Short mmCIF file of C-alpha atoms in Angstrom, two decimals:
data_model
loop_
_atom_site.label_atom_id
_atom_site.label_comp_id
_atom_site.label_asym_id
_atom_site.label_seq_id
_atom_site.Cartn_x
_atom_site.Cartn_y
_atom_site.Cartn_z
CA UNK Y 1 0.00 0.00 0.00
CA UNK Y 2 2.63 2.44 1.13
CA UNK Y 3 4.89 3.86 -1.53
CA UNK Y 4 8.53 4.58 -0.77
CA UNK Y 5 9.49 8.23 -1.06
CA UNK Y 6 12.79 8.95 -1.27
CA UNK Y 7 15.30 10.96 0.95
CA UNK Y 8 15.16 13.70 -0.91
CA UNK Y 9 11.73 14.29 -0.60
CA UNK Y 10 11.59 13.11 3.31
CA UNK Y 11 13.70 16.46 3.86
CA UNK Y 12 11.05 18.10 1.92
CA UNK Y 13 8.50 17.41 3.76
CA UNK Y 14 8.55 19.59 7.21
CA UNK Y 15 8.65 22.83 4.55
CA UNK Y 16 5.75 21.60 2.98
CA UNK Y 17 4.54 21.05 6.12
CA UNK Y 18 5.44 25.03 7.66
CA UNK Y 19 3.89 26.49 4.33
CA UNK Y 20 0.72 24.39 4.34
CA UNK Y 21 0.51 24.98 8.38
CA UNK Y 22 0.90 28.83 7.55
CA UNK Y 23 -1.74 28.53 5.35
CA UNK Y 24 -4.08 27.00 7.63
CA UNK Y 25 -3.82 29.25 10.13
CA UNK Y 26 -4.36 32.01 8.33
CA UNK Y 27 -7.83 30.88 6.95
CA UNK Y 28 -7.15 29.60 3.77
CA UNK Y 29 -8.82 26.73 2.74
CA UNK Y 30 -7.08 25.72 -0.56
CA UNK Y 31 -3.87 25.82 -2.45
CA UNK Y 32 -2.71 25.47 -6.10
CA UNK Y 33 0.81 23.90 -6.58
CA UNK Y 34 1.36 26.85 -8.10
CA UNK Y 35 1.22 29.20 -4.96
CA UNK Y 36 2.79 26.48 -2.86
CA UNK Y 37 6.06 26.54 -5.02
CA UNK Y 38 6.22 30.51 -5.32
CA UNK Y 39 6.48 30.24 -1.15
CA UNK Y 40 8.82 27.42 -1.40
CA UNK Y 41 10.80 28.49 -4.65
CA UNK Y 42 10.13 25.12 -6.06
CA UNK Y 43 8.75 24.61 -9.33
CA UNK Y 44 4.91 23.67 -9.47
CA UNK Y 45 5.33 20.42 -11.15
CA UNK Y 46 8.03 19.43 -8.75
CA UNK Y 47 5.12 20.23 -6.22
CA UNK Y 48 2.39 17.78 -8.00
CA UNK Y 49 5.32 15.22 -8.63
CA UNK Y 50 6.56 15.40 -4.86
CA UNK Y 51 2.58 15.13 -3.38
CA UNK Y 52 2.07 12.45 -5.58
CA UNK Y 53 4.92 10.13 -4.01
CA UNK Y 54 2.77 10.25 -0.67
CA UNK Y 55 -0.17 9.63 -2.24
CA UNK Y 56 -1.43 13.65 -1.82
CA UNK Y 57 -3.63 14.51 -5.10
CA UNK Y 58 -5.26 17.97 -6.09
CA UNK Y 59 -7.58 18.42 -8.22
CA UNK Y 60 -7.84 19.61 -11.70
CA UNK Y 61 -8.69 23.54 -11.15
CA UNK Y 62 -9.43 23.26 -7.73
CA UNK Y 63 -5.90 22.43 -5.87
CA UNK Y 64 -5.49 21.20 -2.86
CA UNK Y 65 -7.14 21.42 0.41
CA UNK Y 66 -5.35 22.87 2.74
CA UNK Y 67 -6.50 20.92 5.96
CA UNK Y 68 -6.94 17.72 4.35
CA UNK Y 69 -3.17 18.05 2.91
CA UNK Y 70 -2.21 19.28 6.52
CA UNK Y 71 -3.65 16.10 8.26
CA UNK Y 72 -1.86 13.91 5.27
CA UNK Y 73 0.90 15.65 6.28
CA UNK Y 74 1.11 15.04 9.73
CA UNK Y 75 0.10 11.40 9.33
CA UNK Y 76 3.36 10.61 7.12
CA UNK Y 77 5.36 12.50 9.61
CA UNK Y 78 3.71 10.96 12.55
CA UNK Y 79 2.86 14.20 14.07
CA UNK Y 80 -0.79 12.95 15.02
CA UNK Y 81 1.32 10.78 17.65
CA UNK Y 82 2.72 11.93 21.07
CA UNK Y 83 6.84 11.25 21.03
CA UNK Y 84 8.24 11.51 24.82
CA UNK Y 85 11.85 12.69 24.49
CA UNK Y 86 14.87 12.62 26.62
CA UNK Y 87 17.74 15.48 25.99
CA UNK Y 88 21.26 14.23 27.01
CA UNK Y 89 23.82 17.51 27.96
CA UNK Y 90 22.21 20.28 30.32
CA UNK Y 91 24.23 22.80 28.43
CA UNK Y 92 23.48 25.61 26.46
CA UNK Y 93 21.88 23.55 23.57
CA UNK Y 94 20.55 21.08 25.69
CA UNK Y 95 18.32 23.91 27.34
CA UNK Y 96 17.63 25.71 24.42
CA UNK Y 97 15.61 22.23 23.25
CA UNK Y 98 13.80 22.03 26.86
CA UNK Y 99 12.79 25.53 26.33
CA UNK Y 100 11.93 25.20 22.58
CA UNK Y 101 8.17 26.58 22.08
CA UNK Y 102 8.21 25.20 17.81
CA UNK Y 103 7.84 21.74 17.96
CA UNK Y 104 4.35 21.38 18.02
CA UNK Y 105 2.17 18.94 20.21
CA UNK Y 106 3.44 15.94 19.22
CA UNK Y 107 6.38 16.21 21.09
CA UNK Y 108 7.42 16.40 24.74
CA UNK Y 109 10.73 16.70 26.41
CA UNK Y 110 9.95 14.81 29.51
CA UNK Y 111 13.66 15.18 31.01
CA UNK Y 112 17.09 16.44 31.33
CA UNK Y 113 20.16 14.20 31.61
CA UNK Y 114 23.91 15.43 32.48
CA UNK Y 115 27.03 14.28 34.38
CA UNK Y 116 26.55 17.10 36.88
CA UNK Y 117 23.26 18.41 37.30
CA UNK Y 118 23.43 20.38 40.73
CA UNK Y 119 22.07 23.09 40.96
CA UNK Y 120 20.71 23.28 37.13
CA UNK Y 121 16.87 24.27 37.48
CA UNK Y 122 14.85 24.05 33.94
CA UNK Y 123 11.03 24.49 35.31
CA UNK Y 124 8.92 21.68 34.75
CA UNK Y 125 11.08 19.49 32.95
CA UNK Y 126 13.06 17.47 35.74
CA UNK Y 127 17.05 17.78 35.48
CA UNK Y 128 18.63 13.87 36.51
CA UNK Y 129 22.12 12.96 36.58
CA UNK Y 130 23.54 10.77 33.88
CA UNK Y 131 23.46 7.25 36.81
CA UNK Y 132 19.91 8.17 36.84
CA UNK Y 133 19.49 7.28 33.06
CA UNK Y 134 19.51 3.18 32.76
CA UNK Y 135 16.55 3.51 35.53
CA UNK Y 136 14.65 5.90 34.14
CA UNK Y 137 14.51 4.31 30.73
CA UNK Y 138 13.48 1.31 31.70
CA UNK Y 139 10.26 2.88 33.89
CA UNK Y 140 9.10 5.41 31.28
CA UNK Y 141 8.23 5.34 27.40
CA UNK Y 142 11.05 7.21 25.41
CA UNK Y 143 10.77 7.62 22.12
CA UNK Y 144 13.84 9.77 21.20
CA UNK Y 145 17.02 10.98 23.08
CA UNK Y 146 18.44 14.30 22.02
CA UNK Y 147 22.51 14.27 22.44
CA UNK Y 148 23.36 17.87 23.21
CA UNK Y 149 26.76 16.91 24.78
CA UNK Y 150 30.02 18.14 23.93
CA UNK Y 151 31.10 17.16 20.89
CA UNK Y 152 34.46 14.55 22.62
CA UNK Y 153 31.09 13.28 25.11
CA UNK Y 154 28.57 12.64 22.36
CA UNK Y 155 29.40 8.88 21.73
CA UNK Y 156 29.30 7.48 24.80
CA UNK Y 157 26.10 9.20 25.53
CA UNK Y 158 25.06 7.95 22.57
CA UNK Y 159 26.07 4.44 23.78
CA UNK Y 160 24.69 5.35 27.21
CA UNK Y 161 21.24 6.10 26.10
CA UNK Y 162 20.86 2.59 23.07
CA UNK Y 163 21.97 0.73 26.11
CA UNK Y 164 19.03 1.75 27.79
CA UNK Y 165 17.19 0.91 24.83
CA UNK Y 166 16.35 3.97 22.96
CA UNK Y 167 16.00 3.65 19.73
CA UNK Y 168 16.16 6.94 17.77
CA UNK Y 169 18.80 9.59 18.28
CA UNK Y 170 18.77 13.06 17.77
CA UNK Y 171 21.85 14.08 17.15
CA UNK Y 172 23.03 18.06 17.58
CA UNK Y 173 26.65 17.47 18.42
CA UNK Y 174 28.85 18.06 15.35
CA UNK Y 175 30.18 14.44 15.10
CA UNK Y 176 29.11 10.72 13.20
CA UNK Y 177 27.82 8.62 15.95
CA UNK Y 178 28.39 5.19 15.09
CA UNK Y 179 25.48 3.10 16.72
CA UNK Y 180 23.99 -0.35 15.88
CA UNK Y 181 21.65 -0.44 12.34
CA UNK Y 182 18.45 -0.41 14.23
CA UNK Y 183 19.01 2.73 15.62
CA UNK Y 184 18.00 5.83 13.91
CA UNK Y 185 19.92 8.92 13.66
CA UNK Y 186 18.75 11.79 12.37
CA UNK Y 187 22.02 15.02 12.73
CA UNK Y 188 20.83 18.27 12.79
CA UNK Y 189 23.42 20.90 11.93
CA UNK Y 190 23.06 24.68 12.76
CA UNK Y 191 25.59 25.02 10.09
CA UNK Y 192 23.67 23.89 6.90
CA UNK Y 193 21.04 26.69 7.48
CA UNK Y 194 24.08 29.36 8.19
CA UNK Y 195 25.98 28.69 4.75
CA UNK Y 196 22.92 28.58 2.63
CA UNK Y 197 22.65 32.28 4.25
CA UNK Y 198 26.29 32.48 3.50
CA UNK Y 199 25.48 31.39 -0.04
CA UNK Y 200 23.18 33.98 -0.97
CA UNK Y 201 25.51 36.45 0.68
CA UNK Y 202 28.16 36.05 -1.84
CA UNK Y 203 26.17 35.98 -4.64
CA UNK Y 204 24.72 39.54 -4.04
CA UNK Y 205 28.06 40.69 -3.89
CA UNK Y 206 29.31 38.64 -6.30
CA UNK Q 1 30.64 33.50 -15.92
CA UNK Q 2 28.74 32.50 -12.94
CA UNK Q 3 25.69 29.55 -13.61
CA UNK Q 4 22.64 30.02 -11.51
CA UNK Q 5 22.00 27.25 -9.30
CA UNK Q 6 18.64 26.08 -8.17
CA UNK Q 7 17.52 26.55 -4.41
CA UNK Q 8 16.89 23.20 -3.95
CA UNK Q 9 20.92 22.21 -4.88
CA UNK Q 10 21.65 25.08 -2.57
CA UNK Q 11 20.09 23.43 0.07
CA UNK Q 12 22.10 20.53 -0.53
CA UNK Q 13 25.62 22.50 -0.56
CA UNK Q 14 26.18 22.40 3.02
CA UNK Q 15 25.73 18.47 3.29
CA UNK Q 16 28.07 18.39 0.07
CA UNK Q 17 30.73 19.90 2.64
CA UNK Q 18 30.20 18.33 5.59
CA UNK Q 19 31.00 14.96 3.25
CA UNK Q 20 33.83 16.11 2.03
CA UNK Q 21 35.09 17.53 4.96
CA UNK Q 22 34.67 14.60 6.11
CA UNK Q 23 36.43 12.79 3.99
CA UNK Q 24 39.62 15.35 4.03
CA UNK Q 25 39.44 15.20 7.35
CA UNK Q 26 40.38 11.36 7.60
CA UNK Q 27 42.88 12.09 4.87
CA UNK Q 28 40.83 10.58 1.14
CA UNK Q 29 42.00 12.65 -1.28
CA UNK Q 30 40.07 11.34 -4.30
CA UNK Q 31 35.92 10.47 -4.21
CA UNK Q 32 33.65 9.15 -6.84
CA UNK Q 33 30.12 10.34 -7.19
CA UNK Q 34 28.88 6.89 -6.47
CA UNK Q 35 30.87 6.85 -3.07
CA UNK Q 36 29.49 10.58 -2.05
CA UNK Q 37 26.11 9.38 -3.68
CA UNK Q 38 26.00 6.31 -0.95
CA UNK Q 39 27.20 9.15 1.56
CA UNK Q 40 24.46 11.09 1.38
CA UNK Q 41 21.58 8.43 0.13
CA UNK Q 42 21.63 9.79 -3.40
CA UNK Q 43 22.20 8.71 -6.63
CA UNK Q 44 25.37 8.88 -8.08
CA UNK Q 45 23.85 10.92 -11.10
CA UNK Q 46 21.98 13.72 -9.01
CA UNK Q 47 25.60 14.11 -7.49
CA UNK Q 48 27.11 14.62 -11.10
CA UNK Q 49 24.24 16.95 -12.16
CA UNK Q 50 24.73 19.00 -9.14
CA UNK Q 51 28.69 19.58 -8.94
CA UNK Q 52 28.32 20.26 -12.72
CA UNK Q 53 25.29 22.65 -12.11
CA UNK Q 54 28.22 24.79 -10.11
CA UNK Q 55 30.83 23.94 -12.05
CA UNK Q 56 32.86 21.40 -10.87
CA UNK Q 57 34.00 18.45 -12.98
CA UNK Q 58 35.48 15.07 -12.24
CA UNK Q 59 37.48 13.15 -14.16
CA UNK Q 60 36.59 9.99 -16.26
CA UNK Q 61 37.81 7.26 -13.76
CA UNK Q 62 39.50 9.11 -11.04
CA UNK Q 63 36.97 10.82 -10.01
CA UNK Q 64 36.62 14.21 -7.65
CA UNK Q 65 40.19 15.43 -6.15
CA UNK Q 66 38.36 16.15 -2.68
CA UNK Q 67 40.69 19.02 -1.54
CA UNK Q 68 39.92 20.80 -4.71
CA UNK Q 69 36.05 20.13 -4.63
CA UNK Q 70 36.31 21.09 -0.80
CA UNK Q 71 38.10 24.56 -1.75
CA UNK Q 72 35.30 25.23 -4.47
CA UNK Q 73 32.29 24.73 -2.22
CA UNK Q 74 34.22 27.17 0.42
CA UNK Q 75 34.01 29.29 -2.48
CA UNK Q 76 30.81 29.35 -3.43
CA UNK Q 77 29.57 29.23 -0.17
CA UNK Q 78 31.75 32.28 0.99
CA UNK Q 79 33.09 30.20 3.32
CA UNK Q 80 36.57 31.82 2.65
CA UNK Q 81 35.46 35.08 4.09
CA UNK Q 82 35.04 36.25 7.72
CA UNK Q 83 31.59 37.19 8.36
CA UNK Q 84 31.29 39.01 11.86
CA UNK Q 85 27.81 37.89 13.40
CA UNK Q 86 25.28 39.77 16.50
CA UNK Q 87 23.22 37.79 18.09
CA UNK Q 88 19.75 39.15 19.00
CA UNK Q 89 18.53 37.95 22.30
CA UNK Q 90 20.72 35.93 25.36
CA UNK Q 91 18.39 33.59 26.17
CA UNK Q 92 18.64 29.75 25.61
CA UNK Q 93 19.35 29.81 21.98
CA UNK Q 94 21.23 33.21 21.79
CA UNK Q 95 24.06 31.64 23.75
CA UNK Q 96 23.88 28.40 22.63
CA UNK Q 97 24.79 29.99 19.14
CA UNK Q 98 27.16 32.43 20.87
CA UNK Q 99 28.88 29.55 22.23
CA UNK Q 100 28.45 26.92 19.69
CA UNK Q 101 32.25 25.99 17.81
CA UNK Q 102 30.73 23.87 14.81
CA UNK Q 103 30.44 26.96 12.37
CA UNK Q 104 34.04 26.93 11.27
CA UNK Q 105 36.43 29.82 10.90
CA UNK Q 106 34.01 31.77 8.48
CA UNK Q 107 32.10 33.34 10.81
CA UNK Q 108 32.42 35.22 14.70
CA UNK Q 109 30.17 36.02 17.02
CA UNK Q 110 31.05 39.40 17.96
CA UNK Q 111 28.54 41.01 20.24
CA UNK Q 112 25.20 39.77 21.74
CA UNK Q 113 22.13 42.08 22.57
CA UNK Q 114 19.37 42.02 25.07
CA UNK Q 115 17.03 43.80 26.53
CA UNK Q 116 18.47 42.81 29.43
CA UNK Q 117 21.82 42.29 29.51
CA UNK Q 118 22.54 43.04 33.48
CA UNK Q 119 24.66 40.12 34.75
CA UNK Q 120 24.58 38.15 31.86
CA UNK Q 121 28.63 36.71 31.14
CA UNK Q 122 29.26 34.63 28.25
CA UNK Q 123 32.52 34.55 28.51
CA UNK Q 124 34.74 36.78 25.32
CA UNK Q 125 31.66 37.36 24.03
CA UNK Q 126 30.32 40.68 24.89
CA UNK Q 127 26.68 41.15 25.97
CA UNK Q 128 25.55 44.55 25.13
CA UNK Q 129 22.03 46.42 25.93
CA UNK Q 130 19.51 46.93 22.77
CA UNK Q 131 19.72 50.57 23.02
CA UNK Q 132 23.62 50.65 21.92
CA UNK Q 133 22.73 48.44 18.62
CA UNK Q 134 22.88 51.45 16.58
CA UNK Q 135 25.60 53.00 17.84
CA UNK Q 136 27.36 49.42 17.81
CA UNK Q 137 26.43 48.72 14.07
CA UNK Q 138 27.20 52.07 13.07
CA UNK Q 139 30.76 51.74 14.58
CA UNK Q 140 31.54 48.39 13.60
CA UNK Q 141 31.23 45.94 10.23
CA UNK Q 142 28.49 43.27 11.05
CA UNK Q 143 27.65 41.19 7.90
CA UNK Q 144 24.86 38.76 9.96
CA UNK Q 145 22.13 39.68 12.68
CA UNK Q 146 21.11 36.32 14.45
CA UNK Q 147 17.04 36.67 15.67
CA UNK Q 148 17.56 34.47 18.65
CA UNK Q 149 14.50 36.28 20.82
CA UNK Q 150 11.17 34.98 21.71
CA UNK Q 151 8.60 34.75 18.72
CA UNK Q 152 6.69 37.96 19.70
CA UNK Q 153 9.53 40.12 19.84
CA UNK Q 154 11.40 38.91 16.58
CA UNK Q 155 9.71 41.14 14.21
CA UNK Q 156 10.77 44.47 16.13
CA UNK Q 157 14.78 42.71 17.00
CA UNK Q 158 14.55 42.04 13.07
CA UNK Q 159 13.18 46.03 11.93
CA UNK Q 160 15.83 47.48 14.58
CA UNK Q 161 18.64 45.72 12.87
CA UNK Q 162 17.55 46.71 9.40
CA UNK Q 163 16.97 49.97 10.47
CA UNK Q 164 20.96 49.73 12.16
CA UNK Q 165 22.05 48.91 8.43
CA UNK Q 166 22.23 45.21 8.73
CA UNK Q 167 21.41 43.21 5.45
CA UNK Q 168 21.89 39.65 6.38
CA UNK Q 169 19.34 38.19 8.76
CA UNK Q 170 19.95 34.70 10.24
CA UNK Q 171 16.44 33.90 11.70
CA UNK Q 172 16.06 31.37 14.55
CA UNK Q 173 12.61 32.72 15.78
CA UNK Q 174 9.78 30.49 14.61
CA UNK Q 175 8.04 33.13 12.59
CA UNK Q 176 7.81 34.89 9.38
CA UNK Q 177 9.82 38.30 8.92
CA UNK Q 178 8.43 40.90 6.71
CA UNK Q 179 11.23 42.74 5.81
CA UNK Q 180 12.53 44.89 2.69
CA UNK Q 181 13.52 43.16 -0.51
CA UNK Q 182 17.03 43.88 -0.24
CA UNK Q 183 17.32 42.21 2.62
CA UNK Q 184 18.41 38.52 2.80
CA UNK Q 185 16.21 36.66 5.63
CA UNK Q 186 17.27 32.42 6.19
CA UNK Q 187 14.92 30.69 8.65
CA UNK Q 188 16.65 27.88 11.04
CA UNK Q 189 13.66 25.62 12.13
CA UNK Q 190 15.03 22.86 14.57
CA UNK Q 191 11.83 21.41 13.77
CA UNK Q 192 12.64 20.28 10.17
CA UNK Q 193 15.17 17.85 11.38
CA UNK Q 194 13.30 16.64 14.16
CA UNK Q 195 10.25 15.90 11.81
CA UNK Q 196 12.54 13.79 9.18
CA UNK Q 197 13.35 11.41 12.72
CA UNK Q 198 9.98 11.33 13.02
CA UNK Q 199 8.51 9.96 9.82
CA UNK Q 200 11.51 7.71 9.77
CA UNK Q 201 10.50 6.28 13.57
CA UNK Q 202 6.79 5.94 11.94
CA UNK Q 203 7.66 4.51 8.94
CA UNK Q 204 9.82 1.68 10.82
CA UNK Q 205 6.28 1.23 13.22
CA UNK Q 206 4.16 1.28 10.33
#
């Protein structure tokens, strides 16, 4: 039943997902692949091509609609599910996630890990030292650790937290983290977004 | 001279680098397209298209010479240039950016602002009230303002830097800035990455 969409068009997907979201909430009710790939500066057949690979159709003169293609959306991402969440590293990144109003209700950072976390306060979410970890996975559902270690700490956290038995791994330390095959890792790097910037930059003056 | 090329190999630029970065970094001086195509779950044939859509060419059989390729994506990324950065706002993500060391030598953090600056210390990094932006922009080359405040105050952070002669914006706020054309705005969402974990996590359930 389910077709496989490819990598390219995974990453694609969370920007389809802010546009169509932006959409939504400001009261529009439908959407031509046209407009969608002016805000996206995407070509409109790469649009219809892309929807069509997860099984999202318009229609002929009509578009899309916006909420149905919202709720698509959010089904292939598995937004529509609750995802509790761990964060490994009590540091600067680490509470910038716990503090992180954008990711929507589908995910919840239930705790803070770190190798010394006197005296570290971050509201409701509960701050635990690193010993603590083992335990707590095994008494509550996680569904995703966040490493926001040091980069020289992030593979034995790493190693820490798939002991435990966590299976997917967001990464934000600036390293490969070389874990068993069924773990997923998904990197994020602040970088990427800074050189496009960069790009663009150089062109103008260029 | 200069080819245009597409937004959507732009995006892929930075992961292009962080490969062969990589890959310097461990001391490979020669890649095929096929190996950075496995790299980065391509195809060996988008990674052709691409390098040629900016210009650079392998050789029949050899293959790229990865210091070279790595020197022409610091080119057209502008990665060869110092770029002095502000950072709007010191809260969680303001000084996890102030203090992050993954962006390379390319770009400093000179200065962070806030409304409220009193006994805030990161460290070399000077933290500087709102009011002296002007003044500080007027005395001192900044090519990128970083929006790292609270989503209700990001469009008035993002109007006070244009108006201090900044043209670069580097937006981590989760909102939309509505700013002059000949200004450059790049939105960070920390979501995006998070997402592409989570349709992989639902796909593996599924």
């Amino acid at each position: 039943m389910e077709k496989t969409v490819s990598p390219v068009i995974i990453k694609r997907l969370p920007r389809y997902y802010r546009v169509i979201t932006h959409l939504d909430s400001i009261g529009q009710t439908k959407v031509s692949s046209t407009a969608i790939a002016q805000l996206m500066d995407f070509t409109a057949s790469q649009v219809r091509q892309d929807f069509c690979s997860f099984g999202a159709y318009g229609q002929q003169g009509y578009g899309y609609d916006v909420q149905k293609l919202k709720a698509e959306l959010e089904n292939i991402m598995g937004l529509n599910k609750m995802h509790n969440m761990i964060i490994i590293g009590a540091g600067n990144i680490g509470r910038a996630i716990a503090g992180y109003k954008g990711f929507g209700e589908a995910f919840k950072v239930c705790a803070v890990f770190d190798i010394a976390p006197e005296g570290i306060d971050l509201g409701e979410v509960k701050v635990m030292n690193m010993s603590q970890l083992a335990d707590y996975c095994a008494a509550n559902k996680v569904d995703i650790a966040v490493i926001a270690t040091p980069r020289t700490a992030a593979a034995q956290a790493a190693q820490q937290v798939v002991n435990a038995g966590v299976k997917n791994i967001w990464n934000f330390a600036p390293t490969e983290l070389d874990l068993p095959g069924d773990v997923l890792v998904e990197n994020i790097s602040m970088s990427e977004s800074l050189y496009v910037l960069s790009y663009y930059m150089n062109r103008q003056e260029g």
